[in-house]
Tab-separated table of C-alpha atoms and ligand atoms in Angstrom:
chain	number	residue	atom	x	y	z
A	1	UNK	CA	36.839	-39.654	2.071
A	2	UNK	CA	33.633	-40.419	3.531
A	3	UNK	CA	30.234	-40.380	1.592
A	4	UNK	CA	26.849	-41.640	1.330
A	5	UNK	CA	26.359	-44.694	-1.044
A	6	UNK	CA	23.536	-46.230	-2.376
A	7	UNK	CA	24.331	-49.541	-3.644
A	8	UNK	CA	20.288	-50.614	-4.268
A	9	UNK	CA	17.294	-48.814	-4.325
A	10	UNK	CA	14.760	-49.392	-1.354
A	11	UNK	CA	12.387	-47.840	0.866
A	12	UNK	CA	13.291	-44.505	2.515
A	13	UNK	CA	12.386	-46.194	6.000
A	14	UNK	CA	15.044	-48.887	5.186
A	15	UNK	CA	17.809	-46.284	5.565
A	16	UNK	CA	19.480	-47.230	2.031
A	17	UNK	CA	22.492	-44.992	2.038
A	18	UNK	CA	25.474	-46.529	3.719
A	19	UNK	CA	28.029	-43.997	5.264
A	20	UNK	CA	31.248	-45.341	3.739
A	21	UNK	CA	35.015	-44.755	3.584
A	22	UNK	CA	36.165	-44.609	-0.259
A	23	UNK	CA	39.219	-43.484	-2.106
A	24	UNK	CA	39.241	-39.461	-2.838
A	25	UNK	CA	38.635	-39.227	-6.488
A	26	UNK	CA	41.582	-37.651	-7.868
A	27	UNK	CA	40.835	-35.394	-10.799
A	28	UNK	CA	41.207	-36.084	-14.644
A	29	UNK	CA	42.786	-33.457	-17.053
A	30	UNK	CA	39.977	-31.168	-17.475
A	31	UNK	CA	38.257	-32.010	-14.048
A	32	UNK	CA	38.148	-30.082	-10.658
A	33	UNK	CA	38.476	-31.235	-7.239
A	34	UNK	CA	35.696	-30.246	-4.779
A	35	UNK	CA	35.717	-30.428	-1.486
A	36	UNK	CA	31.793	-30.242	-0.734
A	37	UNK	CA	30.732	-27.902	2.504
A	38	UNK	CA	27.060	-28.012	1.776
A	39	UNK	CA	24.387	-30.168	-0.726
A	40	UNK	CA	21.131	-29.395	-1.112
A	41	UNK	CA	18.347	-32.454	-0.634
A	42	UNK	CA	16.095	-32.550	-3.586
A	43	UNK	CA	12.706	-34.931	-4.160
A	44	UNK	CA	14.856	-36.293	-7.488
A	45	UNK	CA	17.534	-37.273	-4.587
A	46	UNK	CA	14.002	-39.173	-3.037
A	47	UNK	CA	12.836	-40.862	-6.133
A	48	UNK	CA	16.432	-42.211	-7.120
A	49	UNK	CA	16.829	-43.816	-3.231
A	50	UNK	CA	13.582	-45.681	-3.649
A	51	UNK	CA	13.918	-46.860	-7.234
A	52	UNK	CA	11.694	-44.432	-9.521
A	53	UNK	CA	14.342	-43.627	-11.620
A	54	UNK	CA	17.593	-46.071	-12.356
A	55	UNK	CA	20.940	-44.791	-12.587
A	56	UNK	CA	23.096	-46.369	-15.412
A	57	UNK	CA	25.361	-48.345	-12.182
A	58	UNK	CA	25.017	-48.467	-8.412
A	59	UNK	CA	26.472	-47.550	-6.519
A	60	UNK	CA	25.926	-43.976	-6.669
A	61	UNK	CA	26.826	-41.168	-4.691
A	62	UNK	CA	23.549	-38.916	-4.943
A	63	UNK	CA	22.908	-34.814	-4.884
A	64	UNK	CA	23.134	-32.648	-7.524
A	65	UNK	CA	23.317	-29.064	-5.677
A	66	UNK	CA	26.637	-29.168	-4.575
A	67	UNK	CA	28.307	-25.825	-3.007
A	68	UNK	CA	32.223	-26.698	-2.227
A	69	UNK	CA	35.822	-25.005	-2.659
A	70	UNK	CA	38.241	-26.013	-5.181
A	71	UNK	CA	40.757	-27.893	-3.885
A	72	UNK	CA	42.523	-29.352	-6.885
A	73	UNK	CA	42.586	-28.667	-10.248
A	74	UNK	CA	43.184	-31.265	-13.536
A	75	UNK	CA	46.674	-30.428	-15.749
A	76	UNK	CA	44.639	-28.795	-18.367
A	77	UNK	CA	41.727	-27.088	-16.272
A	78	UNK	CA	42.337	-23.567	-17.644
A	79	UNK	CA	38.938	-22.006	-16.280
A	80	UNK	CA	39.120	-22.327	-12.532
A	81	UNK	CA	42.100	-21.875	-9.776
A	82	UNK	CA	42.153	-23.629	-6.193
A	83	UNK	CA	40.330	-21.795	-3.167
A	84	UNK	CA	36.833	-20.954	-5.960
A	85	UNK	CA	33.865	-21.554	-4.471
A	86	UNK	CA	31.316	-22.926	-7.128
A	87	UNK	CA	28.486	-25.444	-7.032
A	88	UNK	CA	27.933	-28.212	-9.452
A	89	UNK	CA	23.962	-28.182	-10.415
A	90	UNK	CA	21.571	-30.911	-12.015
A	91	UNK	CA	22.249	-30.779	-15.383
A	92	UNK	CA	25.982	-32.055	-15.883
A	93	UNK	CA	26.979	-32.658	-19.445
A	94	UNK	CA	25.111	-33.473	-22.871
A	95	UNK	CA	26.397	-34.471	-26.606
A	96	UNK	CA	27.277	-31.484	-27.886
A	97	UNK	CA	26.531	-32.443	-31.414
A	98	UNK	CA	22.466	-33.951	-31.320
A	99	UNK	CA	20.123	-31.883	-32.798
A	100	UNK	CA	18.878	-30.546	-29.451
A	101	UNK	CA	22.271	-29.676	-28.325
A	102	UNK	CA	23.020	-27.454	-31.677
A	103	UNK	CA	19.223	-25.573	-31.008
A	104	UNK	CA	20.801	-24.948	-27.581
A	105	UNK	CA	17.904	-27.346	-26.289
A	106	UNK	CA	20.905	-29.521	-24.406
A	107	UNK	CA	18.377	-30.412	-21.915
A	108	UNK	CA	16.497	-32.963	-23.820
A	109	UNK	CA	19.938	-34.496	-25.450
A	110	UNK	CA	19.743	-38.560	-25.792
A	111	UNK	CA	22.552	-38.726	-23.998
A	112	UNK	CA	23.064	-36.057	-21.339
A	113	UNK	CA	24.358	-36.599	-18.120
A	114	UNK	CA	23.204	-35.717	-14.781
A	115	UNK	CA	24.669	-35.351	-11.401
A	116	UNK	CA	24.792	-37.716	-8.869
A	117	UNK	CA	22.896	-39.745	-11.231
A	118	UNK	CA	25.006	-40.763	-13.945
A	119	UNK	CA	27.607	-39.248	-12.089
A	120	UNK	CA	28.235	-39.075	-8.563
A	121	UNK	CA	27.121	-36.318	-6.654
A	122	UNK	CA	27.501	-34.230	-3.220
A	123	UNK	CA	26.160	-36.400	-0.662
A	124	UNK	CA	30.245	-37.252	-0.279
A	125	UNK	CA	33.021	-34.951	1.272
A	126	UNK	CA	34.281	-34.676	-1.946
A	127	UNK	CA	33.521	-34.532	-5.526
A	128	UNK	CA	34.955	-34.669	-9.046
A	129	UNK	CA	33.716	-32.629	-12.053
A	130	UNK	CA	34.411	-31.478	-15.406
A	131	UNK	CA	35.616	-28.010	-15.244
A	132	UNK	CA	32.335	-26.818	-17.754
A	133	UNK	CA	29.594	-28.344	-15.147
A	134	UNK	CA	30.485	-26.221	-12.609
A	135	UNK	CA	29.805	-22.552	-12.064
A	136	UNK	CA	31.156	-19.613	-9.932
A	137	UNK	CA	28.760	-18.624	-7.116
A	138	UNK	CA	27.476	-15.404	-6.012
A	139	UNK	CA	29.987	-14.270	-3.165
A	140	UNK	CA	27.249	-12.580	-1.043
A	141	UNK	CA	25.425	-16.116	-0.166
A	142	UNK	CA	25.842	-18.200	2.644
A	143	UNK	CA	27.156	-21.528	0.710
A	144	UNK	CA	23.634	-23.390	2.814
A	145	UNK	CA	21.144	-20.605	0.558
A	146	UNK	CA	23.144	-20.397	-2.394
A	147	UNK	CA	22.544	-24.630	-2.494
A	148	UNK	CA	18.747	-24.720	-3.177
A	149	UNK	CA	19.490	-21.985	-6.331
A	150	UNK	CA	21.134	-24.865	-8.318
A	151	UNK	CA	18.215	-27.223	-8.489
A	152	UNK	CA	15.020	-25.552	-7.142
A	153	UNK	CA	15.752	-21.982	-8.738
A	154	UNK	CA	17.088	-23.415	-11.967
A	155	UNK	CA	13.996	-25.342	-12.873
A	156	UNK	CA	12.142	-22.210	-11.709
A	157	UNK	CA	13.985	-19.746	-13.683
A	158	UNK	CA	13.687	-21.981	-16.524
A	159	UNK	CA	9.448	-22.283	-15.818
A	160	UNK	CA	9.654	-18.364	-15.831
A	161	UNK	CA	11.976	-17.860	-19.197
A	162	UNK	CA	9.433	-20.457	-21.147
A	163	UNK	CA	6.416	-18.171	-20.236
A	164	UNK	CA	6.806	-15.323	-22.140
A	165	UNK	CA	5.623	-12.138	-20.457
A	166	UNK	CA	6.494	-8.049	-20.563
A	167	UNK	CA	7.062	-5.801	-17.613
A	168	UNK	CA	3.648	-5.239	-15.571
A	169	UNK	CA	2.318	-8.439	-16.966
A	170	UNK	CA	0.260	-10.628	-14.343
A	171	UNK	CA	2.355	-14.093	-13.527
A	172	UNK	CA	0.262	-17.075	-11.436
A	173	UNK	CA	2.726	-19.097	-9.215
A	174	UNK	CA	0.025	-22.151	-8.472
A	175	UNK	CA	2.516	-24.153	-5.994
A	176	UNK	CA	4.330	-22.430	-3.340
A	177	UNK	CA	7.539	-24.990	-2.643
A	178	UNK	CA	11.619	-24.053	-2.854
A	179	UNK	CA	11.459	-22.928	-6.684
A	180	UNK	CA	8.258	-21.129	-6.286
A	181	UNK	CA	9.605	-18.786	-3.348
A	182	UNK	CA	12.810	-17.988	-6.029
A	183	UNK	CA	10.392	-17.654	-9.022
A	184	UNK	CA	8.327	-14.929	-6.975
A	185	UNK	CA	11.651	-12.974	-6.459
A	186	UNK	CA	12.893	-12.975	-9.754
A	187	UNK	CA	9.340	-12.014	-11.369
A	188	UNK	CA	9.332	-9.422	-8.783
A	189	UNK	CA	13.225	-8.355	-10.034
A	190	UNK	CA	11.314	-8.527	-13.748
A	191	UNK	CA	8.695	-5.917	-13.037
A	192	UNK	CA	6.186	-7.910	-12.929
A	193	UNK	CA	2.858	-8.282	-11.023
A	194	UNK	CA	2.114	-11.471	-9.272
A	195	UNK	CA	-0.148	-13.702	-7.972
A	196	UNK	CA	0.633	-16.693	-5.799
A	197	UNK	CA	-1.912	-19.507	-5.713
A	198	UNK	CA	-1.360	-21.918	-2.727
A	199	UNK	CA	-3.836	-23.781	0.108
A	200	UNK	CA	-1.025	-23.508	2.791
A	201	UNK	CA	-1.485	-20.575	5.267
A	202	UNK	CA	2.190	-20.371	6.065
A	203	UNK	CA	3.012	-20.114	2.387
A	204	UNK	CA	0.590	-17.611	1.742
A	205	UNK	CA	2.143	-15.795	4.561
A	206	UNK	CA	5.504	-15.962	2.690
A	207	UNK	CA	4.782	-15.087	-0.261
A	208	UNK	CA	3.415	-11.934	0.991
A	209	UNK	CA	5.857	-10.958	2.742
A	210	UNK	CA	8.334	-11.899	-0.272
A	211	UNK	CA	6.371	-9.258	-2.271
A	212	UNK	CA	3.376	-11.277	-3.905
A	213	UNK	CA	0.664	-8.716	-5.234
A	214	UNK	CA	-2.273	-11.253	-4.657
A	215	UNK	CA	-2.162	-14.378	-2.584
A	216	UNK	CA	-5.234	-16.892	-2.168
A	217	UNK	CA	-6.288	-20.507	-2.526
A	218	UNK	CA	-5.644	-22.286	-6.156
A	219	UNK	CA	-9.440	-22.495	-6.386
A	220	UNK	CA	-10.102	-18.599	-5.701
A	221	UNK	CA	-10.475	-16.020	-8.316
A	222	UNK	CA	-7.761	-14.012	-8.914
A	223	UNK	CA	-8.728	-10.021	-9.120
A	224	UNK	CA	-7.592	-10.198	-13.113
A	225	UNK	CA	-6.627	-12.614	-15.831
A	226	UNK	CA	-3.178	-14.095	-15.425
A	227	UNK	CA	-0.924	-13.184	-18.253
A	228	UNK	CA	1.121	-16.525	-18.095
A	229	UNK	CA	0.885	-18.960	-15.174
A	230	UNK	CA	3.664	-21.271	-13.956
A	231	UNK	CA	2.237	-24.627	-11.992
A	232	UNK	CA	5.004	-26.099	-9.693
A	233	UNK	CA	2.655	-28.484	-7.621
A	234	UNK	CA	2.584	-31.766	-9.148
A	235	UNK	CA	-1.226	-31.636	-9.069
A	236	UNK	CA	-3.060	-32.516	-12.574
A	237	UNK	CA	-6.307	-30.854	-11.279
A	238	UNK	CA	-4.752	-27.388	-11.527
A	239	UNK	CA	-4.205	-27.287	-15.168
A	240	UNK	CA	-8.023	-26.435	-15.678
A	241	UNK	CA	-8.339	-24.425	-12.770
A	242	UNK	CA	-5.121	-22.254	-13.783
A	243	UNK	CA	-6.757	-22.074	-17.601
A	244	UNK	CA	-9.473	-20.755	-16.490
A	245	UNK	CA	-7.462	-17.854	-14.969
A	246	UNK	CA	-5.527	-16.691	-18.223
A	247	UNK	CA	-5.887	-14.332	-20.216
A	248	UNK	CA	-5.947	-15.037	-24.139
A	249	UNK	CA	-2.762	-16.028	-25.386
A	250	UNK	CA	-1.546	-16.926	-22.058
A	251	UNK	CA	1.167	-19.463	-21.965
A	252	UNK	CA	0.715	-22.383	-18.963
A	253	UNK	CA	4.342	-23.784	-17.914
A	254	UNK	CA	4.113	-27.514	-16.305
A	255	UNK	CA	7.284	-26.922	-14.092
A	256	UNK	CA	7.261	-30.473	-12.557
A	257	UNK	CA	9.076	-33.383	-13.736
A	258	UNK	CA	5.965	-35.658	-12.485
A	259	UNK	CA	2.070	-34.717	-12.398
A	260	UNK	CA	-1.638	-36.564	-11.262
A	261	UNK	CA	-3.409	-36.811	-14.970
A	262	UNK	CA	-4.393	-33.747	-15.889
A	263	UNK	CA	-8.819	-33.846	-16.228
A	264	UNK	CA	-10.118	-33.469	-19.761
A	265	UNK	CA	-10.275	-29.988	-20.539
A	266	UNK	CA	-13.297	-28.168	-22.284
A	267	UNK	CA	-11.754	-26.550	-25.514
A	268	UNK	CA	-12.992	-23.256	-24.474
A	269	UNK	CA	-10.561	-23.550	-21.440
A	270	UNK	CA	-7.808	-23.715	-24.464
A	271	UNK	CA	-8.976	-21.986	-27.624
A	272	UNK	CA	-7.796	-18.319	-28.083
A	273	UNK	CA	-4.406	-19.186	-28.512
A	274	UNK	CA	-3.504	-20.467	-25.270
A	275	UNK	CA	-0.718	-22.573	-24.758
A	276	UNK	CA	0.039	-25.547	-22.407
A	277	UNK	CA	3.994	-26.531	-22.095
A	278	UNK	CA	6.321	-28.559	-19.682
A	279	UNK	CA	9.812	-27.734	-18.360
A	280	UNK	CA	12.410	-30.508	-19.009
A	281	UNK	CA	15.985	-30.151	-16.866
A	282	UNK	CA	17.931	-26.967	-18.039
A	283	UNK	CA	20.553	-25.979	-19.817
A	284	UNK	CA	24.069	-24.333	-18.793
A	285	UNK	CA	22.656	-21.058	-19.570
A	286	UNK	CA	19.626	-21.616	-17.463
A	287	UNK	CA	22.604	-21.378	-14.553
A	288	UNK	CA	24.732	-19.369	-15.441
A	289	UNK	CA	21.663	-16.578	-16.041
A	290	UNK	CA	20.132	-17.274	-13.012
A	291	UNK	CA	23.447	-17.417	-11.044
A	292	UNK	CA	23.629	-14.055	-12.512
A	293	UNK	CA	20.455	-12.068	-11.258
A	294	UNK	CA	21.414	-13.857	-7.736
A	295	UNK	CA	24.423	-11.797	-7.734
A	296	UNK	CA	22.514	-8.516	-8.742
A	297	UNK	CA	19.251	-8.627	-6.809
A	298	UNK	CA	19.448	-10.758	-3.246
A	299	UNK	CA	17.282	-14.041	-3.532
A	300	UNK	CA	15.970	-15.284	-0.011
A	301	UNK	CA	16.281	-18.825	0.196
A	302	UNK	CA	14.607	-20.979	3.648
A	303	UNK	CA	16.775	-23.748	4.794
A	304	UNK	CA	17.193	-26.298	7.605
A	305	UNK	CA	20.349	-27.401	7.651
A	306	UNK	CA	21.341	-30.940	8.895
A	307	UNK	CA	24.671	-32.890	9.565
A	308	UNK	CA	24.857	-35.201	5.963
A	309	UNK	CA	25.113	-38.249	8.326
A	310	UNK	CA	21.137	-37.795	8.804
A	311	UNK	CA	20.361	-37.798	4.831
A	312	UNK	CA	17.770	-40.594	5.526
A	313	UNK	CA	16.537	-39.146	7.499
A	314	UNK	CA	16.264	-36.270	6.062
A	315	UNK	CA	14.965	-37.912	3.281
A	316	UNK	CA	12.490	-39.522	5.026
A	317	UNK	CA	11.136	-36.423	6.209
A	318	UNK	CA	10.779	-35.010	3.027
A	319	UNK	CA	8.403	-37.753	1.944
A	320	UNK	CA	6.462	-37.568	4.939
A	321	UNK	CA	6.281	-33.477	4.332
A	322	UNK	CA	7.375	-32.534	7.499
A	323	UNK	CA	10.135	-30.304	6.478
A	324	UNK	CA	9.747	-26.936	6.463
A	325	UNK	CA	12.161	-25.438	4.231
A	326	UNK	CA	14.674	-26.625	1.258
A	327	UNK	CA	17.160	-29.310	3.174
A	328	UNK	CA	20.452	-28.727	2.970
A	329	UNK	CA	23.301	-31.083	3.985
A	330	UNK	CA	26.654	-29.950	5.771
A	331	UNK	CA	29.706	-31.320	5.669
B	401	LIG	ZN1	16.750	-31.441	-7.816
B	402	LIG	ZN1	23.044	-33.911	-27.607
């Protein structure tokens, strides 16, 4: 098969993933055979290219949002047939037995595995995984919008389930990228109110037409208090600003694995019971939930879609900004 390799980190610019022919995995007992049609391109894909994070052993095939058909099934794979389509997200296996796996908290577990990062991911024609790290998809999606759900609208979903709000509650989306557009959907699927905070024009203009109930600039005040508030921009400087917004009690979800230091904060800002918490991976249930709702309400996804010969390109362009939707290779 052929697939994208990186063998050592470098510079973007550099082009470091080689197109190479390399044997077709062939799956083990309780593994599934994919062949891949489409892989999302995430910023994690970005930071593991130039070196910010270290895989265990290079080379490694990146992409963890993986949309493919079954095309061969392990002797004892009793969950899935040939012809399935699934996807094979971020999060791909954990201990099972730490104390954060038994507290169904499998997302910080020592030990858990993720794909194409301690396993190899989509950026390939084909892929191996174990039959419980990969999920059905929702049949009504294209396979290029159902990609972006299995990194971008995990981690969202997850940002929206650690914020604890009722129906006709006010949520702040501060941070208008590929989970944010999913988050305002499934808030909106909720019953609830809310109110997108974000500089761009164009992404203001989105998020009213995706059915935001107040859009303006993260420095503007909102008509009312924000209930809970969900930050997806990796921007440190919006922790006060979004404090400052919610209402007592209010919880304030960090969504991003990586943030500017956040500014001291006045205890005012905090005091009344607020609360400030980050979002760490997610869990199998995380997926399969939000996999769920995508089948019972439709979730509108933006892509570009590319050939995967281009991913360093692509790549490139996502550091430089100057894509303008959730990349998605095809294969
Ligand atoms: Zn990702
Ligand atoms: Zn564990």
């Amino acid at each position: 098969m052929k697939a994208l390799l990186l063998h050592k980190p470098a510079p973007i610019e550099t082009s470091p993933l080689q197109e190479e022919e390399i044997p077709t995995p062939r799956p083990k007992e309780k593994e599934v055979l994919i062949k891949v049609e489409y892989c999302g391109v995430c910023h994690t894909d970005l930071h593991l290219v130039e070196g910010e994070i270290i895989p265990p052993s290079y080379p490694v095939i990146p992409g963890h949002q993986v949309v493919g058909k079954i095309e061969k099934t392990g002797e004892k794979v009793t969950r899935w047939k040939t012809g399935e389509r699934v996807g094979i997200p971020w999060f791909y296996s954990s201990c099972g037995r730490c104390k954060f796996c038994r507290k169904g908290k499998e997302n910080l577990c020592n030990k858990a595995q993720f794909t194409g990062f301690h396993v190899n991911g989509g950026y390939a024609e084909y892929a191996v995984a174990d039959q419980d790290s990969v999920y059905l998809l929702p049949e009504k999606y294209p396979g290029e919008n159902v990609a972006p759900l299995l990194c971008g609208g995990v981690i969202g979903y997850r940002a929206l389930k650690l914020t604890p709000l009722l129906r006709g509650e006010t949520l702040g989306i501060f941070g208008f990228g590929a989970s944010g557009h999913i988050v305002l959907q499934i808030a909106k699927y909720f019953n609830l109110r809310v109110f997108v905070f974000t500089r761009s024009e164009k992404h203001q203009e989105v998020a009213r037409e995706l059915g935001a109930d107040w859009v303006g600039k993260p420095d503007s005040s909102p008509p009312e208090l924000l209930d809970g508030a969900i930050i997806f921009a990796p921007a440190g400087e919006l922790v006060p600003i979004a404090l400052g917004n919610i209402e007592k009690g209010g919880t304030l979800t960090l969504a991003g694995i990586y943030m500017t230091p956040i500014p001291s904060l006045e205890y005012p800002l905090l005091y009344q019971e607020r609360i400030i918490r980050s979002v760490a991976n997610s869990t199998r249930e995380d997926v399969r939930e939000l996999l769920d709702i995508a089948g019972k309400t439709p979730l509108k996804t933006v892509v570009e879609v590319f050939p995967w010969q281009e991913a360093n390109q692509v790549l490139q362009k996502l550091k430089t900004s100057q894509l303008k939707a959730s990349a998605v290779l095809k294969f």
